[in-house]
Each structure stands twice: as structure tokens, then as C-alpha cells.
PDB file of C-alpha atoms in Angstrom:
ATOM      1  CA  MET A  27     129.477 121.243 105.291  1.00 75.00           C
ATOM      2  CA  GLU A  28     128.995 121.200 101.556  1.00 84.00           C
ATOM      3  CA  LYS A  29     129.507 124.634  99.959  1.00 90.00           C
ATOM      4  CA  ASP A  30     128.263 124.137  96.404  1.00 94.00           C
ATOM      5  CA  PHE A  31     124.673 123.362  95.494  1.00 96.00           C
ATOM      6  CA  GLN A  32     122.863 122.928  92.180  1.00 96.00           C
ATOM      7  CA  PHE A  33     119.126 122.894  91.623  1.00 97.00           C
ATOM      8  CA  GLN A  34     117.286 121.977  88.440  1.00 97.00           C
ATOM      9  CA  LEU A  35     114.600 124.646  87.983  1.00 95.00           C
ATOM     10  CA  ILE A  36     113.386 123.981  84.461  1.00 97.00           C
ATOM     11  CA  ASP A  37     113.673 120.804  82.438  1.00 97.00           C
ATOM     12  CA  GLY A  38     111.070 120.140  79.815  1.00 97.00           C
ATOM     13  CA  GLU A  39     109.580 120.659  76.399  1.00 98.00           C
ATOM     14  CA  PHE A  40     107.281 123.649  75.949  1.00 98.00           C
ATOM     15  CA  THR A  41     105.088 125.249  73.360  1.00 98.00           C
ATOM     16  CA  PRO A  42     106.081 128.860  72.685  1.00 98.00           C
ATOM     17  CA  ALA A  43     103.132 130.035  74.816  1.00 98.00           C
ATOM     18  CA  GLY A  44     104.128 127.691  77.645  1.00 98.00           C
ATOM     19  CA  ALA A  45     107.738 128.840  77.441  1.00 98.00           C
ATOM     20  CA  ALA A  46     106.580 132.456  77.714  1.00 98.00           C
ATOM     21  CA  LYS A  47     104.598 131.590  80.875  1.00 98.00           C
ATOM     22  CA  VAL A  48     107.730 130.088  82.442  1.00 97.00           C
ATOM     23  CA  LEU A  49     110.440 132.482  81.236  1.00 97.00           C
ATOM     24  CA  PHE A  50     108.900 135.949  81.359  1.00 98.00           C
ATOM     25  CA  PRO A  51     107.921 135.867  85.047  1.00 97.00           C
ATOM     26  CA  LEU A  52     111.511 134.894  85.905  1.00 96.00           C
ATOM     27  CA  ILE A  53     112.912 137.774  83.873  1.00 97.00           C
ATOM     28  CA  ASN A  54     110.304 140.218  85.179  1.00 97.00           C
ATOM     29  CA  ASN A  55     111.095 139.264  88.774  1.00 96.00           C
ATOM     30  CA  LYS A  56     114.777 139.953  88.152  1.00 94.00           C
ATOM     31  CA  ILE A  57     113.957 143.316  86.543  1.00 95.00           C
ATOM     32  CA  ASN A  58     111.706 144.206  89.494  1.00 94.00           C
ATOM     33  CA  TYR A  59     114.427 143.193  91.960  1.00 92.00           C
ATOM     34  CA  HIS A  60     116.990 145.439  90.285  1.00 88.00           C
ATOM     35  CA  SER A  61     114.464 148.287  89.961  1.00 89.00           C
ATOM     36  CA  LEU A  62     113.792 148.181  93.697  1.00 86.00           C
ATOM     37  CA  GLU A  63     117.500 147.860  94.427  1.00 83.00           C
ATOM     38  CA  SER A  64     118.238 150.857  92.214  1.00 80.00           C
ATOM     39  CA  PHE A  65     115.486 152.934  93.817  1.00 71.00           C
ATOM     40  CA  SER A  66     116.611 151.995  97.301  1.00 73.00           C
ATOM     41  CA  ASN A  67     120.258 152.752  96.613  1.00 65.00           C
ATOM     42  CA  GLU A  68     119.623 156.082  94.920  1.00 69.00           C
ATOM     43  CA  ILE A  69     116.795 157.510  96.990  1.00 64.00           C
ATOM     44  CA  ARG A  70     117.209 156.017 100.430  1.00 66.00           C
ATOM     45  CA  PHE A  71     120.967 155.644 100.654  1.00 61.00           C
ATOM     46  CA  GLU A  72     122.226 158.054  97.962  1.00 68.00           C
ATOM     47  CA  LYS A  73     124.438 155.307  96.535  1.00 71.00           C
ATOM     48  CA  ASP A  74     125.414 154.631  92.949  1.00 74.00           C
ATOM     49  CA  ALA A  75     122.864 152.410  91.182  1.00 67.00           C
ATOM     50  CA  THR A  76     124.798 151.982  87.947  1.00 80.00           C
ATOM     51  CA  ASN A  77     125.123 148.212  88.296  1.00 83.00           C
ATOM     52  CA  SER A  78     121.395 147.688  88.817  1.00 82.00           C
ATOM     53  CA  LYS A  79     120.516 149.989  85.913  1.00 86.00           C
ATOM     54  CA  LYS A  80     122.966 148.137  83.669  1.00 91.00           C
ATOM     55  CA  ARG A  81     121.494 144.791  84.691  1.00 92.00           C
ATOM     56  CA  ILE A  82     117.946 146.028  84.027  1.00 93.00           C
ATOM     57  CA  SER A  83     118.988 147.042  80.521  1.00 94.00           C
ATOM     58  CA  GLU A  84     120.626 143.652  79.920  1.00 97.00           C
ATOM     59  CA  LEU A  85     117.548 141.789  81.152  1.00 97.00           C
ATOM     60  CA  GLN A  86     115.239 143.887  78.975  1.00 97.00           C
ATOM     61  CA  GLU A  87     117.390 143.024  75.960  1.00 98.00           C
ATOM     62  CA  VAL A  88     117.233 139.317  76.861  1.00 98.00           C
ATOM     63  CA  GLN A  89     113.465 139.637  77.180  1.00 98.00           C
ATOM     64  CA  LEU A  90     113.216 141.098  73.666  1.00 98.00           C
ATOM     65  CA  GLN A  91     115.456 138.386  72.223  1.00 98.00           C
ATOM     66  CA  ILE A  92     113.395 135.640  73.850  1.00 98.00           C
ATOM     67  CA  GLN A  93     110.177 137.264  72.626  1.00 98.00           C
ATOM     68  CA  GLU A  94     111.514 137.249  69.047  1.00 98.00           C
ATOM     69  CA  LEU A  95     112.626 133.629  69.413  1.00 98.00           C
ATOM     70  CA  LEU A  96     109.218 132.563  70.722  1.00 98.00           C
ATOM     71  CA  GLU A  97     107.396 134.406  67.955  1.00 98.00           C
ATOM     72  CA  ASN A  98     109.615 132.697  65.364  1.00 98.00           C
ATOM     73  CA  ALA A  99     109.028 129.304  67.007  1.00 98.00           C
ATOM     74  CA  GLU A 100     105.264 129.904  67.030  1.00 98.00           C
ATOM     75  CA  GLU A 101     105.205 130.942  63.362  1.00 98.00           C
ATOM     76  CA  ASN A 102     107.182 127.849  62.361  1.00 98.00           C
ATOM     77  CA  GLY A 103     105.466 125.302  64.615  1.00 98.00           C
ATOM     78  CA  PHE A 104     108.447 124.579  66.865  1.00 98.00           C
ATOM     79  CA  LYS A 105     108.424 123.352  70.436  1.00 98.00           C
ATOM     80  CA  LEU A 106     111.207 124.381  72.775  1.00 98.00           C
ATOM     81  CA  LYS A 107     113.375 122.257  75.066  1.00 98.00           C
ATOM     82  CA  ILE A 108     114.333 124.404  78.034  1.00 98.00           C
ATOM     83  CA  THR A 109     116.671 123.527  80.876  1.00 97.00           C
ATOM     84  CA  SER A 110     117.881 125.784  83.649  1.00 96.00           C
ATOM     85  CA  GLN A 111     120.054 125.152  86.656  1.00 96.00           C
ATOM     86  CA  ILE A 112     120.771 127.370  89.605  1.00 95.00           C
ATOM     87  CA  LYS A 113     124.173 127.048  91.229  1.00 96.00           C
ATOM     88  CA  ILE A 114     124.638 128.367  94.761  1.00 95.00           C
ATOM     89  CA  GLU A 115     128.035 128.642  96.406  1.00 94.00           C
ATOM     90  CA  LEU A 116     128.314 129.394 100.104  1.00 93.00           C
ATOM     91  CA  ASP A 117     130.853 132.084 100.908  1.00 90.00           C
ATOM     92  CA  ASN A 118     132.310 132.968 104.299  1.00 83.00           C
ATOM     93  CA  ALA A 119     131.516 136.681 104.096  1.00 69.00           C
ATOM     94  CA  LYS A 120     131.283 137.596 107.763  1.00 64.00           C
TER      95      LYS A 120
END
């Protein structure tokens, strides 16, 4: 069985507003995932949630950087070419 997979999620040209509609929900979903993971680990299982908190901070910084980029693109009349691939590798973690 094949163990490596790649999927093209985004491939197109966007206005800054269109790019925001595509990118920010992805980032927000990742932030929400790590927020729930952090809550679950700390409250329910009394585990360390440092990794999730670090990832939330990183994603929030990415969100700010993208927001600045989109504002700059809007002010200057740019369109954006965005591509994104997801790579999945199957691992025998039994």
C-alpha cells in the first residue's frame, strides 16, 4: 500500500479579500484545534500543554503577518497567487 499522499488544497489567483476568506478560516481552525487540545490536556488530563500554547502563538503571529500582507496588497492593487499542498505520510504506530 502506498504510504505517502499529497493533496492540492489551494491553487489559484485571489483578490486580497478572497485570500482572506480562504486563509483565515484555515488558520482559525488550527488555532481552535490547539486551544481545545490545550484545554483538554491541562484540565481533563493534567498534562503539559506547552506545545499547543506555543503553536497557538506561532499561528497568531502568522495570522498577523498575513493580515499585513493582504492590507498592503489591497492598498497597492495586487492580486495574490496562492498554492497549498497537504502531504500525508502513513506511519505504523500501533
